[in-house]
Coordinates of C-alpha atoms and ligand atoms in Angstrom, one line a residue:
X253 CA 176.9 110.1 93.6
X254 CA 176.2 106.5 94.5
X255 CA 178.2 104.0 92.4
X256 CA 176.3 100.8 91.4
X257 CA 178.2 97.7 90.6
X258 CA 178.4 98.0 86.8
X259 CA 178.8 101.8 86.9
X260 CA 181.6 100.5 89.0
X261 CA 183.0 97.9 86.2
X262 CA 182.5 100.6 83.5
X263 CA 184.9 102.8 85.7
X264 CA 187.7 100.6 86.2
X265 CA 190.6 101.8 86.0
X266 CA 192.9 100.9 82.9
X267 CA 196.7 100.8 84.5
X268 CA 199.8 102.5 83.1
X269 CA 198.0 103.7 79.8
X270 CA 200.1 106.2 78.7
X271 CA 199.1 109.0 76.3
X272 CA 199.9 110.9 73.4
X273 CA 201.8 113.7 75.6
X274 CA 204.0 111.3 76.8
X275 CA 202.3 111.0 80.3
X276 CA 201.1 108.4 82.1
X277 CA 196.9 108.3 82.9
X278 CA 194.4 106.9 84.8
X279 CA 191.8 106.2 81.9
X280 CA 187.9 105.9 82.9
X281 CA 185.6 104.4 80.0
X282 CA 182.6 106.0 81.1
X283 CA 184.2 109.7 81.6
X284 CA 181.2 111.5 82.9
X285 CA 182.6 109.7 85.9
X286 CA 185.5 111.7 85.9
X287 CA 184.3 115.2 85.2
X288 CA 181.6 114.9 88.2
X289 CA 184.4 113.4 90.4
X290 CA 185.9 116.5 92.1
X291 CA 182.9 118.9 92.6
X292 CA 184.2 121.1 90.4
X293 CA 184.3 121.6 87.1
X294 CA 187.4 121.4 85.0
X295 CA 188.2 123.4 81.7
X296 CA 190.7 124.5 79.7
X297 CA 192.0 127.9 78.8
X298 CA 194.2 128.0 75.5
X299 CA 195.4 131.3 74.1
X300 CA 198.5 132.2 73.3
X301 CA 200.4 134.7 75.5
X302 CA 204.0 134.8 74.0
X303 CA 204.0 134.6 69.9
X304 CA 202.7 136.1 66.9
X305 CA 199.2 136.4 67.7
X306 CA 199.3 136.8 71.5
X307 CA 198.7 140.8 70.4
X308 CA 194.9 139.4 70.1
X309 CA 194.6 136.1 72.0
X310 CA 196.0 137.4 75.4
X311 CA 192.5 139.6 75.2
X312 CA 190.9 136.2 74.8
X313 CA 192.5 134.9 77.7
X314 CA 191.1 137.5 79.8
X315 CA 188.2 138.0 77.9
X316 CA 187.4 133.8 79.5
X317 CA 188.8 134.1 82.7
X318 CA 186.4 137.2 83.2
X319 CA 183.3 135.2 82.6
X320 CA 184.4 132.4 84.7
X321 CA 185.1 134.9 87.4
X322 CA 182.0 136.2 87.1
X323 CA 180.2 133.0 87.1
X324 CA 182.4 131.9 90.1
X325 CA 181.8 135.0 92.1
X326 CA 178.0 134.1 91.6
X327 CA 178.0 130.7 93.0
X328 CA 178.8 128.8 90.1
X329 CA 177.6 126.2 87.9
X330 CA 174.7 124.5 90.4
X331 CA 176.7 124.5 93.0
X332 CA 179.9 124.1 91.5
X333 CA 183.1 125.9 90.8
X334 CA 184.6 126.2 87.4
X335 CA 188.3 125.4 87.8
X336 CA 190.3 127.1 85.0
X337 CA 193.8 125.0 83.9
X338 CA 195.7 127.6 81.8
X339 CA 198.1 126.8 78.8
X340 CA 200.5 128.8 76.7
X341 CA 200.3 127.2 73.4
X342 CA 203.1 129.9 72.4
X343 CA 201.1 131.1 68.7
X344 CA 202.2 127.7 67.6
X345 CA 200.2 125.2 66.2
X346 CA 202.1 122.0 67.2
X347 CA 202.3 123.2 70.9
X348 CA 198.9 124.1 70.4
X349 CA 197.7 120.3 69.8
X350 CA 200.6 119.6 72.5
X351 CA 198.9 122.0 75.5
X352 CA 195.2 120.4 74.3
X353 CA 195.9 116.7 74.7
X354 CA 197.1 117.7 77.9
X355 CA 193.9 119.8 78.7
X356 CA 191.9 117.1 77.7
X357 CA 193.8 113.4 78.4
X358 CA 196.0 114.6 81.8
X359 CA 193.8 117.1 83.0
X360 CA 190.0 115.6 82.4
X361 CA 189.2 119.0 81.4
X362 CA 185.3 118.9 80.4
X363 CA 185.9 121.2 77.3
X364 CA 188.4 123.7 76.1
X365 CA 188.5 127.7 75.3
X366 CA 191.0 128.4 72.4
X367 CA 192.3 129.6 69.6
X368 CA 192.5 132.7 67.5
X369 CA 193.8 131.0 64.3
X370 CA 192.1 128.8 62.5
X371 CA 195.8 127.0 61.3
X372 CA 195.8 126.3 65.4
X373 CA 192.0 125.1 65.3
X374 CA 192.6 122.5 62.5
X375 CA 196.0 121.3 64.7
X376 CA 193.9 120.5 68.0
X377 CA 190.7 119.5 65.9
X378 CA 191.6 116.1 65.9
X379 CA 192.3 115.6 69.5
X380 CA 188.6 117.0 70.4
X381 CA 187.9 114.5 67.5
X382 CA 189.3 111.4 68.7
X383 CA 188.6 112.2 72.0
X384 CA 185.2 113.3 72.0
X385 CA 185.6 116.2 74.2
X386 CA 184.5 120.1 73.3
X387 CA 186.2 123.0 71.7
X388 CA 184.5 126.6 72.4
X389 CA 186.4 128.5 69.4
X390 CA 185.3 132.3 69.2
X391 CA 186.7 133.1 66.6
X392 CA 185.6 134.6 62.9
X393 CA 187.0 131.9 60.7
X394 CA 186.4 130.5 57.2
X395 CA 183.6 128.2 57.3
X396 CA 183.9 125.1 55.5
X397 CA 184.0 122.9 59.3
X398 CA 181.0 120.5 60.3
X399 CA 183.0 119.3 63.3
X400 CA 180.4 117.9 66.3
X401 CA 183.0 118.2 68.8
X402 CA 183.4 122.6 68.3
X403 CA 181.1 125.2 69.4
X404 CA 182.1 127.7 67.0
X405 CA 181.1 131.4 68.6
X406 CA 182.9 133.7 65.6
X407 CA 181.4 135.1 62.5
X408 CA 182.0 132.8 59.6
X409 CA 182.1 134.5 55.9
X410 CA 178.9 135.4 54.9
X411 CA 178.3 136.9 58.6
X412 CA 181.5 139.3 57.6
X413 CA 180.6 139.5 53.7
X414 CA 177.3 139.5 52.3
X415 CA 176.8 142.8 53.5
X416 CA 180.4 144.5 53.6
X417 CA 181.2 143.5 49.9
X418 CA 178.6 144.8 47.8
X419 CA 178.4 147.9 50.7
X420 CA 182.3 148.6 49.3
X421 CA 181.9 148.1 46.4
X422 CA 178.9 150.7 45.5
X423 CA 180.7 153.3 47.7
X424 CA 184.3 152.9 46.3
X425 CA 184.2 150.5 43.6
X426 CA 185.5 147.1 41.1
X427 CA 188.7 146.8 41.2
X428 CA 190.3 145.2 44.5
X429 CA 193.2 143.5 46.1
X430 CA 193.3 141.3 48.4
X431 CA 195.8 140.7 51.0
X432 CA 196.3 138.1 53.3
X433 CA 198.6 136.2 55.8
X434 CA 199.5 132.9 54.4
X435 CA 197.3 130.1 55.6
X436 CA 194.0 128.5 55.5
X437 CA 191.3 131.0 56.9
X438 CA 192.8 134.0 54.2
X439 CA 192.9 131.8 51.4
X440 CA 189.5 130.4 52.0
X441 CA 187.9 134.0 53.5
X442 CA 188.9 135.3 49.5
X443 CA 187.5 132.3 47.8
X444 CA 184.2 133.3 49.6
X445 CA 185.3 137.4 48.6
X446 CA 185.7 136.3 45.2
X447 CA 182.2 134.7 44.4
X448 CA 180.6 138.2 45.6
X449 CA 182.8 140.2 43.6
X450 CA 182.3 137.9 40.2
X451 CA 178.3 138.3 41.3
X452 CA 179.0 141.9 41.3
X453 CA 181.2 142.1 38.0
X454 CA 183.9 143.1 40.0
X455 CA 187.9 142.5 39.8
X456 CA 190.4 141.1 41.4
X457 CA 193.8 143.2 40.9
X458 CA 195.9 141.4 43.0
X459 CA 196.0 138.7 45.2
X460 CA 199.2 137.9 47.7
X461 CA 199.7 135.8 50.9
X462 CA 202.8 137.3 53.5
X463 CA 204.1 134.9 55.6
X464 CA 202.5 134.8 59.6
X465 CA 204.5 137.2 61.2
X466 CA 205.6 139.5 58.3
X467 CA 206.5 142.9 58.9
X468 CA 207.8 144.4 56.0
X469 CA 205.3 145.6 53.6
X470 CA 207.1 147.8 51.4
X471 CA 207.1 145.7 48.4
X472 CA 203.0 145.3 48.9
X473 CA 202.8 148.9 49.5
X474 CA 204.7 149.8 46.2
X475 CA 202.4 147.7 44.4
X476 CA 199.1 149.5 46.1
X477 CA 200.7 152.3 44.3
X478 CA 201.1 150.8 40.8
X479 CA 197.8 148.9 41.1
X480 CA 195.8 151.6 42.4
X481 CA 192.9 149.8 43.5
X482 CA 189.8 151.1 44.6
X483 CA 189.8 148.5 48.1
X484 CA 192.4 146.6 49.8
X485 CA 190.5 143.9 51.0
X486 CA 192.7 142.7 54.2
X487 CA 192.5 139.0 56.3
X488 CA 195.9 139.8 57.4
X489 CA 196.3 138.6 61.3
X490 CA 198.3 139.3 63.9
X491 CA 201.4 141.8 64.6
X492 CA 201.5 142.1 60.8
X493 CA 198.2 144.1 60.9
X494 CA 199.9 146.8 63.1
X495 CA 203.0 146.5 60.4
X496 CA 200.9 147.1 57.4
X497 CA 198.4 150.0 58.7
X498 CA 201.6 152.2 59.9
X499 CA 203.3 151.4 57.1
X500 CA 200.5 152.4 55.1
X501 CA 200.2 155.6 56.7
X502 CA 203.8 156.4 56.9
X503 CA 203.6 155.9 52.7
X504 CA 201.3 158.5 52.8
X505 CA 198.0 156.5 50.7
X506 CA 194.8 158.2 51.8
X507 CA 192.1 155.9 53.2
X508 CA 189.7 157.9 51.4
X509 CA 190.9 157.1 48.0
X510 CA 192.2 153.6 48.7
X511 CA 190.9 152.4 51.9
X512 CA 191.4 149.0 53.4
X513 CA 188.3 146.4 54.1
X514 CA 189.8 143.9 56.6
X515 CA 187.8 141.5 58.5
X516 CA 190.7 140.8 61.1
X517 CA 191.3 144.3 62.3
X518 CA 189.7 145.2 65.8
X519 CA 189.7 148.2 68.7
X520 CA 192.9 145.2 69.8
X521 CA 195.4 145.8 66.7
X522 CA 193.7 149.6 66.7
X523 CA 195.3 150.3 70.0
X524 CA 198.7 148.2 69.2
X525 CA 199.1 150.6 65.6
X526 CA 197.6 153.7 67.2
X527 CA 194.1 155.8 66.0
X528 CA 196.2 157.7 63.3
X529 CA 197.1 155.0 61.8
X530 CA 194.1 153.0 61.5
X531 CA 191.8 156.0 61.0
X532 CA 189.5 156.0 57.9
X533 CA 189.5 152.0 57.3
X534 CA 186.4 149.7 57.3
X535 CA 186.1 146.7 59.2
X536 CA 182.9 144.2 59.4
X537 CA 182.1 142.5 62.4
X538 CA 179.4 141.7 64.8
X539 CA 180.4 143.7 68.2
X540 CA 182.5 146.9 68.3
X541 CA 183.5 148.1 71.1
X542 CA 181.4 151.2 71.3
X543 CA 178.0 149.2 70.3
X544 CA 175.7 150.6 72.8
X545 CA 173.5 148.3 75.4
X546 CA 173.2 147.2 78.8
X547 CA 175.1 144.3 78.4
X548 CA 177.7 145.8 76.6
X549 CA 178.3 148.5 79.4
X550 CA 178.3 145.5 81.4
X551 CA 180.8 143.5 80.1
X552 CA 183.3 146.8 79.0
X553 CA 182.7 148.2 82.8
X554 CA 184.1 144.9 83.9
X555 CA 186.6 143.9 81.9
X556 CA 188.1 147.1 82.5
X557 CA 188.2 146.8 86.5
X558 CA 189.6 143.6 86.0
X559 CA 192.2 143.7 83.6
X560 CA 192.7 148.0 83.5
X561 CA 190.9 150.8 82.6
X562 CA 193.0 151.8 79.2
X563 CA 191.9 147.9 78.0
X564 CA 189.6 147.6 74.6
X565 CA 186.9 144.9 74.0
X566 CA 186.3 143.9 70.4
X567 CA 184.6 141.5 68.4
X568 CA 186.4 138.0 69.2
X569 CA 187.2 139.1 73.5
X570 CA 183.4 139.2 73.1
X571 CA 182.3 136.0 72.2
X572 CA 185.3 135.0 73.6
X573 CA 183.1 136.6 77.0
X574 CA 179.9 135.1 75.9
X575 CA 180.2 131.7 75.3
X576 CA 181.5 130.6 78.3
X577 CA 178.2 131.8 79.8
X578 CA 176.4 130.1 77.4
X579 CA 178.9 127.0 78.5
X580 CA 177.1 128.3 82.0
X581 CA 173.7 127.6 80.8
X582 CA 174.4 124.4 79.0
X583 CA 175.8 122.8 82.2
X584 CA 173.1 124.2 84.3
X585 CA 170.5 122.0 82.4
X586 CA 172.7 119.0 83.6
X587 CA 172.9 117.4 86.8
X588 CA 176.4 116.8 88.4
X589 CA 176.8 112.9 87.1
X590 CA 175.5 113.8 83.6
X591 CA 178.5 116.7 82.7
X592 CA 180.2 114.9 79.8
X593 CA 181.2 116.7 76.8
X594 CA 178.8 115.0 74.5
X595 CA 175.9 116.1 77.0
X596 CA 177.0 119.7 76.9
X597 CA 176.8 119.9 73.1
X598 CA 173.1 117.9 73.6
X599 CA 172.6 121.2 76.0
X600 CA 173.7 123.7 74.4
X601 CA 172.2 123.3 71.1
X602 CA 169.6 126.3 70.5
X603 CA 171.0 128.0 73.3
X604 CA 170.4 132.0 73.8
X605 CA 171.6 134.5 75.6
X606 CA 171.6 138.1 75.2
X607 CA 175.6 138.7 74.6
X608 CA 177.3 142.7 74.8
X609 CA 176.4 142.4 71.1
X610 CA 173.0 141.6 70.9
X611 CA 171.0 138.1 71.1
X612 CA 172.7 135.1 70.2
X613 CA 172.2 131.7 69.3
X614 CA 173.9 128.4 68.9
X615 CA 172.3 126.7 65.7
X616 CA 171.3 123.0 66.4
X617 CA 172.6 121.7 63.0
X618 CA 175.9 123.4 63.1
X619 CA 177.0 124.3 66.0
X620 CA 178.1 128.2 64.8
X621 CA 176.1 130.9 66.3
X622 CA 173.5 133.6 65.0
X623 CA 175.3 136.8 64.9
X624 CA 174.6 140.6 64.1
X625 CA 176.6 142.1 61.4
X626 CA 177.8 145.5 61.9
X627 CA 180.0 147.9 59.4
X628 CA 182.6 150.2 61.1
X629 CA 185.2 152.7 60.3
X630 CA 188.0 153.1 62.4
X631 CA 188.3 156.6 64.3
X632 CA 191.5 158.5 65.4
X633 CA 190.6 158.0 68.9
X634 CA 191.0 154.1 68.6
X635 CA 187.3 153.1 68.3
X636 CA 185.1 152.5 65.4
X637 CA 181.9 154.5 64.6
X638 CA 178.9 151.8 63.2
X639 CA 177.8 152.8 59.4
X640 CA 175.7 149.7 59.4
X641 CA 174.0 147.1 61.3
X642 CA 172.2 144.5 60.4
X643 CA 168.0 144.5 61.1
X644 CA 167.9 140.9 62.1
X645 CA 170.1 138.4 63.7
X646 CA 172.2 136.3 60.5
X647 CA 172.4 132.4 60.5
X648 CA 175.4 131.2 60.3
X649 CA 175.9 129.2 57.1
X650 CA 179.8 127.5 57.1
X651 CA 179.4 126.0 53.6
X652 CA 178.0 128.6 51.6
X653 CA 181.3 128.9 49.3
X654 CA 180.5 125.3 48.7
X655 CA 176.4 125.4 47.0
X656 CA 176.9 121.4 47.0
X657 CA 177.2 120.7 50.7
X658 CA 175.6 121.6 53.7
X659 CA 176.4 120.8 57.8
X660 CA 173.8 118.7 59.6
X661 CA 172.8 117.4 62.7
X662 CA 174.0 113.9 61.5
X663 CA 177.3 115.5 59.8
X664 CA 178.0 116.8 56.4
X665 CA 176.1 116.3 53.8
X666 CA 176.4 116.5 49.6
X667 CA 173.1 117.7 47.9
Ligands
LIG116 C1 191.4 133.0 61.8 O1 192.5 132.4 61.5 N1 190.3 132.3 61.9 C2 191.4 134.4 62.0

């Protein structure tokens, strides 16, 4: 690229700035500068592998490096190489915004892949804010976000609910509990819950919050037994999912009488508890493992050669997978001194591909992605059989707990 005389002022460098991390950095004001610079193209990779949650994000991890493999191995992005720079962020939120103003102020990474929780999103949210770079999060979370600087990938609540609530509620009936870990995406993923069961003149029993982490149910699992509801509606996360299903099981409460609903539990925490003990509970999602299509073959055939051939795929290793092809197609559109982070989210709006699950979109307004609801019920043999799909592609609508407001292109609106 040639450099002009005032793209050569607006590059200057700014001496011994120093960032948030603590590190020293050569700051360029026009940064699209900086990401064409080295002929590759540098992002960030930020799932926890040691922690609480690494049970699901170190599939996410190799879920990402997969697709950039793959786009690698095919020549790249016009041209280019995509250069991966890999954090631990250790299932902690603080190292998590710790790892990404790293990624994103030392680094000059383009955009970053992360997260499984959403307590971690809202703890690097305001570095991708302030910094106007990219977060690809491909994770099902609890709406209520209108951030311009996320490319959200994961089913938000009335991807998971619309269908699975009233579905559960006809076959098994009124009176639930719900269950959660303690933090935001639970707390908010019941407020939604609770508007479809109040439509439905349904109850809630009980409703409890165990700490991130927690392994010791019986208390909960006494008080399945006194409440006798008819669903245990679960957004429990992490190793604590594998805690409460084998403790379930090892109470001896029968799935057909008192199954669990949980919107958190993939073929991932399946093969961490074992088929037995997951057997005969309901999970909603867009993309089980066993969904059949070329693309899904694809992607199962080769995340299996790469990382083993006893590994699972599930519904957030697959967007996890997909959107850093649709980061692909984005940065195709661009020519090498255009790559910024704002250009990529100009490019990628209204983006399709056809992902393992089916065709997907990135919504122009909101940046979330039209998804295909599925229902499944977890079999012995560690996958889930499909009760229910959905006949169309759903639009993704973050606010529609909250009637009053509504994400635009131009931010977030009241109405
Ligand atoms: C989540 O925290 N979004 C699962």
């Amino acid at each position: 690229m040639k450099l002009g005389r005032r793209t050569f002022i607006k590059g200057t460098v700014a001496a011994g700035a120093v960032t948030a991390a603590g590190f020293p950095h050569i700051w360029i004001k026009d940064s699209s500068l900086a990401y064409a610079a080295s002929g590759e193209i540098k992002v960030g990779v930020l799932f926890s592998l040691t922690g609480t949650t690494a049970i699901v994000e170190e599939s996410l991890h190799k879920a990402t490096i997969l697709a950039i493999e793959e786009i690698n191995a095919a020549g790249g992005i016009n041209g280019m190489q995509i250069k991966p720079i890999v954090e631990d962020p250790a299932s902690d939120p603080a190292t998590f915004a710790e790892k990404a103003r790293k990624l994103v102020l030392g680094d000059k990474c383009v955009s970053v892949f992360g997260s499984y929780t959403s307590a971690s999103r809202k703890a690097v949210l305001p570095v991708f804010e302030k910094r106007k770079n990219l977060y690809f999060y491909p994770t099902l979370y609890e709406g209520r976000e209108c951030s311009k600087n996320v490319i959200y990938t994961g089913a938000v609540p009335n991807q998971q609910q619309d269908e699975f609530v009233p579905w559960l509620i006809e076959k098994f009936g009124k009176r639930w509990y719900l269950i959660g870990s303690n933090y935001i995406y639970p707390k908010e993923e019941n407020n939604y819950c609770k508007k479809l069961l109040a439509e439905a003149g349904a109850e809630v029993v009980h409703e409890e919050y165990v700490p991130l982490g927690h392994s010791e149910f019986s208390s909960v699992i006494n008080k399945f037994r006194s409440e006798k509801p008819d669903v245990i509606f679960s957004t429990v996360v992490g190793d604590s999912v594998v805690a409460l299903h084998r403790q379930y099981r090892a109470a001896g409460l029968d799935p057909e009488k008192m199954p669990m609903a949980s919107l958190t539990t993939s073929e991932n925490e399946v093969a961490a508890m074992g088929g037995d003990a997951a057997a005969g509970h309901f999970t909603s999602a867009p993309y089980f493992m066993v969904h059949e299509s070329p693309e899904n073959q694809k992607f199962v055939e080769a995340y299996r050669s790469r990382w083993g051939g006893d590994k699972v795929t599930h519904f957030v290793s697959e967007p996890s997978y997909f959107q850093v092809h649709l980061f692909k197609q984005a940065v195709e559109k661009l020519s090498a001194g255009d790559i910024s982070p704002k250009t990529i989210v100009e490019a990628i709006k209204g983006e399709e591909m056809i992902a393992p699950q089916g065709r997907v979109r990135i919504e122009p307004e909101n940046l979330h992605a039209y998804l295909w609801p599925k229902i499944g019920q977890s079999q012995s043999d560690g996958q889930f059989k499909v009760l229910k799909t959905t006949s169309e592609w759903l639009k993704p609508e973050p606010y529609k707990a909250y009637q009053n407001q509504v994400c635009t292109e131009a931010g977030l609106k009241e109405i």
